[in-house]
Amino acid sequence: MAVKVKLRKSPIKGNRQSLYIDYYPAIISPINGKSTRREFLGMYILDNPKTPFEKQSNKEIIQLAEQIMQNRAMQYNKAEIYTGYEKEQIRLKELGEQNFVEYFKKLTDKRKYSNHDNWISAFKYLNQFTNGQIKFSELTVQFFEDFKEYLLNTKSNKSSKSTLAQNSAVSYFNKVKATLKQAFKEDYLSIDLNAKIGSIKPAETQRNVLTIEELNALIKTECQNPLLKKVALFSALTGLRFSDIQKLKWGEFEHIKDEGNYIQFKQKKTEGIERLPISNQAVELMGEPKEKNENVFEGLKYSAYHNKHLYQWIGASGITKDITFHCFRHTYATIQLNMGTDLYAVSKMLGHKDIKTTQIYARIVDETKRNTIDKIILDF
């Protein structure tokens, strides 16, 4: 059956009309594979052109729209004699003409929580590198090798005086690789480019951690923000991130007789559901139980102002290490490993998807053990 193709107008704001193509019967969109009767051209004409320039502009836009309409009529009516293979090749070619940067932005818009900000930053650098335009069909291994170099040498968007941190480049490039993987699944790419390009190697970072002695010193030291002190120690006892502690509700806590205490929650960063056993001391820090929908640590906030209280508390205890709130999570992991807890168990407790992430803490523990060998000195 032949497809009837007509050019139509739809009134919009600003005394304008949007031009679109009307198909009958409906066609299958090459973009999303869904049935549709309308294809908006992104072209507009004025309702009542007055000046010669406006009239000429309307005329040229309509002529261009009619030309597109005629091309569509030939395309869809000729398609009746195409083989299934030929139709598939046409569909893949049309997908290849789509803009990779726009596709990346669509995936970015679907992200939630703190991960969304990371995707937004990755998009900004990709957009700068490509000037917002590169087709899927133009993507090559060399293009992504060049993009790697760009990330490793470009100035940070936060400060023109410094280059982008290497581990930020690692994170942003991984977002691009994830997008390529998704694009391959959806046939935008004929080859799996993600599998052909390597990731950026992370830079070694110093993860400062506290000893049990230092934690005990903090317990004995007064903090101007008692809630922050309580939550920091809770993180050291559970390994929870600040974001997960902040949204923790009483309904996510349970005590099972003869088994112990548990909290079951969705990680804010990974959205994974976790069931975490916690100690009696951690439960004591939670305080008196409240309604299920109430936050355990009501009023907990994070800002430069609250961070100041954290630094003052650390300093007042006599600790000279550079400690941030996240260091309490690192502390939990390293103390567990130092005490002989299995690496796989610690990985599960931290909610890591990949045990390689947890192995970073194992290296810290190995270094700590290595530093102890010189403590035994004999008088030869």
Coordinates of C-alpha atoms in Angstrom, one line a residue:
M1 CA 0.0 0.0 0.0
A2 CA 1.4 3.4 -1.0
V3 CA 2.1 5.9 1.7
K4 CA 0.3 9.3 1.3
V5 CA 2.6 12.2 2.2
K6 CA 1.3 15.7 2.8
L7 CA 2.8 19.0 4.1
R8 CA 0.8 20.5 6.9
K9 CA 0.9 23.5 9.2
S10 CA 0.3 23.7 12.9
P11 CA -0.3 27.1 14.7
I12 CA 2.2 27.9 17.5
K13 CA 3.1 30.9 19.7
G14 CA 4.4 34.1 18.2
N15 CA 2.0 34.2 15.2
R16 CA 3.9 31.4 13.6
Q17 CA 3.1 28.0 12.0
S18 CA 5.2 24.9 12.4
L19 CA 5.6 22.8 9.3
Y20 CA 5.3 19.0 9.5
I21 CA 4.8 16.0 7.2
D22 CA 1.6 14.0 7.6
Y23 CA 1.9 10.2 6.7
Y24 CA -1.1 7.9 5.9
P25 CA -0.9 5.2 6.9
A26 CA 1.5 5.6 9.8
I27 CA 5.2 4.9 9.2
I28 CA 7.8 3.3 11.5
S29 CA 10.2 6.0 12.7
P30 CA 13.8 5.3 11.9
I31 CA 14.8 7.1 15.1
N32 CA 13.0 5.2 17.7
G33 CA 11.3 2.4 15.8
K34 CA 7.8 3.5 16.9
S35 CA 4.7 4.1 14.7
T36 CA 4.0 7.7 13.9
R37 CA 2.0 9.9 11.5
R38 CA 3.8 13.1 12.0
E39 CA 7.4 14.3 11.3
F40 CA 8.0 17.8 12.5
L41 CA 10.6 19.5 10.3
G42 CA 11.7 22.2 12.8
M43 CA 10.7 24.8 10.2
Y44 CA 8.4 27.8 10.8
I45 CA 6.6 30.4 8.8
L46 CA 4.9 33.6 9.8
D47 CA 1.1 33.8 9.9
N48 CA 0.9 37.2 8.2
P49 CA 4.1 38.2 6.5
K50 CA 4.1 41.9 5.9
T51 CA 7.5 43.0 4.6
P52 CA 8.9 41.8 1.3
F53 CA 11.7 40.1 3.3
E54 CA 9.2 38.1 5.4
K55 CA 7.2 37.1 2.4
Q56 CA 10.3 35.9 0.5
S57 CA 11.5 34.0 3.7
N58 CA 8.1 32.2 4.0
K59 CA 8.2 31.3 0.3
E60 CA 11.7 29.8 0.5
I61 CA 11.0 27.8 3.7
I62 CA 7.8 26.3 2.1
Q63 CA 9.8 25.4 -1.0
L64 CA 12.4 23.6 1.1
A65 CA 9.7 21.8 3.2
E66 CA 8.0 20.7 -0.1
Q67 CA 11.3 19.3 -1.4
I68 CA 11.8 17.3 1.9
M69 CA 8.2 16.1 1.6
Q70 CA 8.8 14.9 -2.0
N71 CA 12.0 13.1 -0.9
R72 CA 10.0 11.4 1.9
A73 CA 7.3 10.3 -0.6
M74 CA 9.9 8.7 -2.9
Q75 CA 11.7 7.1 0.1
Y76 CA 8.6 5.5 1.7
N77 CA 6.8 4.5 -1.5
K78 CA 10.0 3.0 -3.1
A79 CA 10.5 1.1 0.1
E80 CA 7.7 -1.3 -0.9
I81 CA 10.0 -3.0 -3.4
Y82 CA 13.0 -3.2 -1.0
T83 CA 14.0 -6.5 0.5
G84 CA 14.1 -6.8 4.3
Y85 CA 17.9 -6.6 4.2
E86 CA 17.7 -3.4 2.2
K87 CA 15.2 -1.8 4.6
E88 CA 17.4 -2.7 7.5
Q89 CA 20.5 -1.1 5.8
I90 CA 18.5 2.1 5.2
R91 CA 17.4 2.2 8.9
L92 CA 21.0 1.7 10.1
K93 CA 22.2 4.4 7.8
E94 CA 19.7 6.8 9.1
L95 CA 20.7 6.0 12.7
G96 CA 24.3 6.6 11.8
E97 CA 23.4 10.1 10.7
Q98 CA 22.2 11.0 14.2
N99 CA 24.2 13.3 16.5
F100 CA 26.2 11.4 19.1
V101 CA 26.4 14.4 21.4
E102 CA 22.6 14.8 21.4
Y103 CA 22.3 11.1 22.2
F104 CA 24.8 11.5 25.1
K105 CA 22.7 14.4 26.4
K106 CA 19.5 12.2 26.3
L107 CA 21.2 9.6 28.5
T108 CA 22.5 12.3 30.8
D109 CA 19.0 13.6 31.3
K110 CA 17.9 10.2 32.5
R111 CA 20.5 10.0 35.3
K112 CA 19.5 10.7 38.9
Y113 CA 21.1 11.8 42.2
S114 CA 24.8 12.7 42.5
N115 CA 25.7 10.7 39.4
H116 CA 23.7 13.1 37.3
D117 CA 26.1 15.9 38.1
N118 CA 29.0 13.8 36.9
W119 CA 27.2 13.1 33.6
I120 CA 26.5 16.8 33.2
S121 CA 30.2 17.6 33.6
A122 CA 31.2 14.8 31.1
F123 CA 28.7 16.2 28.6
K124 CA 30.2 19.7 28.9
Y125 CA 33.6 18.5 27.9
L126 CA 32.3 16.3 25.1
N127 CA 30.3 19.2 23.8
Q128 CA 33.3 21.5 23.9
F129 CA 35.5 19.0 22.1
T130 CA 33.0 18.4 19.3
N131 CA 31.4 21.8 19.1
G132 CA 28.2 19.9 19.8
Q133 CA 28.2 17.9 16.6
I134 CA 29.5 14.6 15.5
K135 CA 27.6 11.8 13.7
F136 CA 27.6 8.2 14.9
S137 CA 29.0 7.3 11.4
E138 CA 32.0 9.6 12.0
L139 CA 33.0 8.0 15.3
T140 CA 36.4 6.1 15.2
V141 CA 38.8 4.7 17.7
Q142 CA 41.2 7.5 16.8
F143 CA 38.5 10.1 17.7
F144 CA 38.2 8.7 21.2
E145 CA 42.0 8.5 21.6
D146 CA 42.1 12.2 20.7
F147 CA 39.3 12.9 23.2
K148 CA 41.3 11.1 25.9
E149 CA 44.2 13.5 25.3
Y150 CA 41.9 16.4 25.4
L151 CA 40.5 15.4 28.8
L152 CA 44.0 14.9 30.2
N153 CA 45.3 18.3 29.0
T154 CA 42.3 20.6 29.0
K155 CA 41.7 23.3 31.6
S156 CA 39.2 22.6 34.3
N157 CA 35.8 24.2 33.8
K158 CA 35.9 25.1 37.5
S159 CA 39.2 27.0 37.3
S160 CA 41.0 28.2 34.2
K161 CA 44.3 28.2 36.2
S162 CA 44.4 24.4 36.6
T163 CA 44.0 21.4 34.3
L164 CA 41.2 18.8 34.7
A165 CA 42.1 16.3 37.4
Q166 CA 43.1 12.9 36.0
N167 CA 40.6 11.0 38.0
S168 CA 37.9 13.4 36.8
A169 CA 39.0 12.6 33.3
V170 CA 38.8 8.9 34.1
S171 CA 35.2 9.3 35.3
Y172 CA 34.1 11.5 32.4
F173 CA 35.6 9.1 29.8
N174 CA 33.9 6.2 31.4
K175 CA 30.6 7.9 30.9
V176 CA 31.4 8.1 27.2
K177 CA 32.3 4.4 27.1
A178 CA 29.0 3.6 28.8
T179 CA 27.2 5.6 26.1
L180 CA 29.0 3.8 23.3
K181 CA 28.0 0.5 24.9
Q182 CA 24.3 1.5 25.0
A183 CA 24.5 3.0 21.4
F184 CA 25.8 -0.4 20.1
K185 CA 22.9 -2.2 21.7
E186 CA 20.5 0.2 20.0
D187 CA 22.1 -0.2 16.6
Y188 CA 23.4 3.3 16.3
L189 CA 26.9 1.8 15.8
S190 CA 27.7 -1.2 13.6
I191 CA 30.8 -2.1 15.6
D192 CA 31.3 -2.2 19.4
L193 CA 33.6 0.8 19.8
N194 CA 33.5 0.6 23.5
A195 CA 35.3 -2.8 23.4
K196 CA 38.0 -1.3 21.2
I197 CA 39.0 1.7 23.3
G198 CA 40.7 1.5 26.7
S199 CA 39.9 3.5 29.7
I200 CA 42.1 6.3 31.1
K201 CA 44.3 4.9 33.9
P202 CA 43.4 6.3 37.3
A203 CA 46.0 8.3 39.2
E204 CA 47.1 7.0 42.5
T205 CA 45.3 8.9 45.2
Q206 CA 46.2 9.3 48.9
R207 CA 43.3 7.9 51.0
N208 CA 43.8 9.2 54.6
V209 CA 42.3 6.9 57.2
L210 CA 42.1 7.0 61.0
T211 CA 43.3 4.4 63.5
I212 CA 41.1 3.1 66.3
E213 CA 43.2 5.1 68.7
E214 CA 42.5 8.3 66.7
L215 CA 38.8 7.4 66.6
N216 CA 38.8 7.1 70.4
A217 CA 40.5 10.5 70.6
L218 CA 37.7 12.0 68.5
I219 CA 35.1 10.5 70.8
K220 CA 36.7 12.3 73.8
T221 CA 37.0 15.6 71.9
E222 CA 34.1 18.1 71.9
C223 CA 32.7 19.1 68.5
Q224 CA 30.7 22.4 67.9
N225 CA 28.3 20.3 65.9
P226 CA 27.3 17.3 68.0
L227 CA 25.2 15.8 65.2
L228 CA 28.1 15.9 62.7
K229 CA 30.3 14.2 65.3
K230 CA 27.7 11.5 65.9
V231 CA 27.2 10.9 62.1
A232 CA 31.0 10.8 61.4
L233 CA 31.5 8.1 64.1
F234 CA 28.4 6.2 62.7
S235 CA 30.1 6.2 59.2
A236 CA 33.3 4.8 60.8
L237 CA 31.2 2.0 62.4
T238 CA 29.1 1.2 59.3
G239 CA 31.0 2.4 56.2
L240 CA 28.0 4.4 55.0
R241 CA 28.4 7.4 52.7
F242 CA 27.2 10.8 54.0
S243 CA 24.4 10.8 51.3
D244 CA 23.1 7.4 52.5
I245 CA 23.2 8.4 56.2
Q246 CA 21.5 11.7 55.4
K247 CA 18.4 10.0 53.9
L248 CA 18.4 7.0 56.3
K249 CA 14.9 6.5 57.7
W250 CA 13.8 4.5 60.8
G251 CA 11.7 2.2 58.5
E252 CA 14.9 1.0 57.0
F253 CA 16.2 -0.3 60.4
E254 CA 15.3 -3.6 61.9
H255 CA 16.4 -5.7 64.9
I256 CA 16.1 -9.5 64.5
K257 CA 16.2 -11.6 67.6
D258 CA 19.3 -13.9 67.8
E259 CA 20.7 -12.3 64.6
G260 CA 21.3 -8.6 65.3
N261 CA 20.7 -5.2 63.8
Y262 CA 20.3 -4.5 60.1
I263 CA 19.5 -1.5 57.8
Q264 CA 18.1 -2.1 54.4
F265 CA 18.3 0.9 52.0
K266 CA 18.9 2.0 48.4
Q267 CA 22.4 3.5 47.8
K268 CA 22.0 7.0 46.6
K269 CA 25.1 6.8 44.4
T270 CA 24.5 3.4 42.7
E271 CA 20.8 2.9 43.4
G272 CA 21.6 -0.6 44.5
I273 CA 19.5 -2.2 47.3
E274 CA 21.7 -3.1 50.3
R275 CA 21.1 -5.1 53.5
L276 CA 23.8 -4.1 56.0
P277 CA 24.4 -5.6 59.4
I278 CA 25.4 -2.9 62.0
S279 CA 26.9 -3.1 65.5
N280 CA 25.1 -2.2 68.8
Q281 CA 27.4 0.8 69.1
A282 CA 26.2 2.1 65.7
V283 CA 22.6 1.6 66.9
E284 CA 23.3 3.6 70.1
L285 CA 24.4 6.5 67.9
M286 CA 21.1 6.4 66.1
G287 CA 19.3 7.5 69.3
E288 CA 15.7 6.8 70.3
P289 CA 13.5 5.2 67.5
K290 CA 10.9 7.4 65.8
E291 CA 8.2 6.9 63.1
K292 CA 9.2 4.8 60.1
N293 CA 9.0 7.7 57.7
E294 CA 11.3 10.0 59.8
N295 CA 15.0 10.5 59.2
V296 CA 17.3 8.8 61.7
F297 CA 19.6 11.8 61.7
E298 CA 17.1 14.7 61.4
G299 CA 18.6 18.1 60.3
L300 CA 21.8 16.7 58.9
K301 CA 23.3 19.1 56.3
Y302 CA 26.5 19.3 54.3
S303 CA 28.2 22.6 53.5
A304 CA 31.4 24.6 53.8
Y305 CA 30.1 25.9 57.1
H306 CA 29.5 22.3 58.5
N307 CA 32.9 21.2 57.0
K308 CA 34.6 23.9 59.1
H309 CA 33.2 22.2 62.2
L310 CA 34.6 18.9 61.1
Y311 CA 38.1 20.3 60.5
Q312 CA 38.1 22.1 63.9
W313 CA 37.0 18.9 65.7
I314 CA 39.8 16.9 63.9
G315 CA 42.4 19.5 64.8
A316 CA 41.2 19.8 68.4
S317 CA 41.7 16.1 68.9
G318 CA 45.4 16.4 68.0
I319 CA 45.1 14.6 64.6
T320 CA 47.2 16.3 61.9
K321 CA 46.0 14.2 58.9
D322 CA 43.9 15.9 56.2
I323 CA 40.5 14.2 57.0
T324 CA 37.3 14.7 55.1
F325 CA 33.9 13.1 55.9
H326 CA 34.5 10.4 53.3
C327 CA 37.6 9.4 55.2
F328 CA 35.4 7.8 57.9
R329 CA 34.1 5.3 55.2
H330 CA 37.8 4.6 54.2
T331 CA 38.6 4.1 57.9
Y332 CA 35.8 1.5 58.2
A333 CA 37.1 -0.4 55.3
T334 CA 40.8 -0.4 56.3
I335 CA 40.1 -1.3 60.0
Q336 CA 37.9 -4.2 58.9
L337 CA 40.7 -5.5 56.6
N338 CA 43.3 -5.0 59.3
M339 CA 41.2 -7.0 61.7
G340 CA 41.2 -9.9 59.2
T341 CA 37.7 -9.5 57.6
D342 CA 37.6 -11.1 54.2
L343 CA 38.1 -8.7 51.2
Y344 CA 34.9 -10.0 49.5
A345 CA 32.9 -9.5 52.7
V346 CA 34.2 -5.9 53.0
S347 CA 33.3 -5.3 49.4
K348 CA 29.7 -6.4 50.0
M349 CA 29.5 -4.3 53.2
L350 CA 30.6 -1.2 51.3
G351 CA 28.1 -1.9 48.5
H352 CA 30.8 -2.1 45.8
K353 CA 29.7 -3.5 42.5
D354 CA 33.3 -4.5 41.5
I355 CA 35.8 -6.0 44.0
K356 CA 38.6 -4.1 42.3
T357 CA 37.2 -0.9 44.0
T358 CA 37.7 -2.6 47.4
Q359 CA 41.2 -3.7 46.5
I360 CA 42.4 -0.1 46.9
Y361 CA 41.9 -0.5 50.6
A362 CA 43.8 -3.8 50.6
R363 CA 46.8 -1.9 49.2
I364 CA 46.5 0.6 52.1
V365 CA 46.5 -2.3 54.6
D366 CA 49.5 -3.9 52.9
E367 CA 51.4 -0.6 53.1
T368 CA 50.5 -0.3 56.8
K369 CA 51.8 -3.8 57.5
R370 CA 55.0 -3.0 55.5
N371 CA 55.6 0.0 57.7
T372 CA 55.5 -2.2 60.8
I373 CA 58.5 -4.3 59.9
D374 CA 61.0 -1.6 60.8
K375 CA 59.5 -1.3 64.3
I376 CA 61.4 -4.5 65.4
I377 CA 65.1 -3.4 65.7
L378 CA 67.7 -5.7 67.3
D379 CA 71.0 -4.4 68.7
F380 CA 73.5 -6.4 66.6

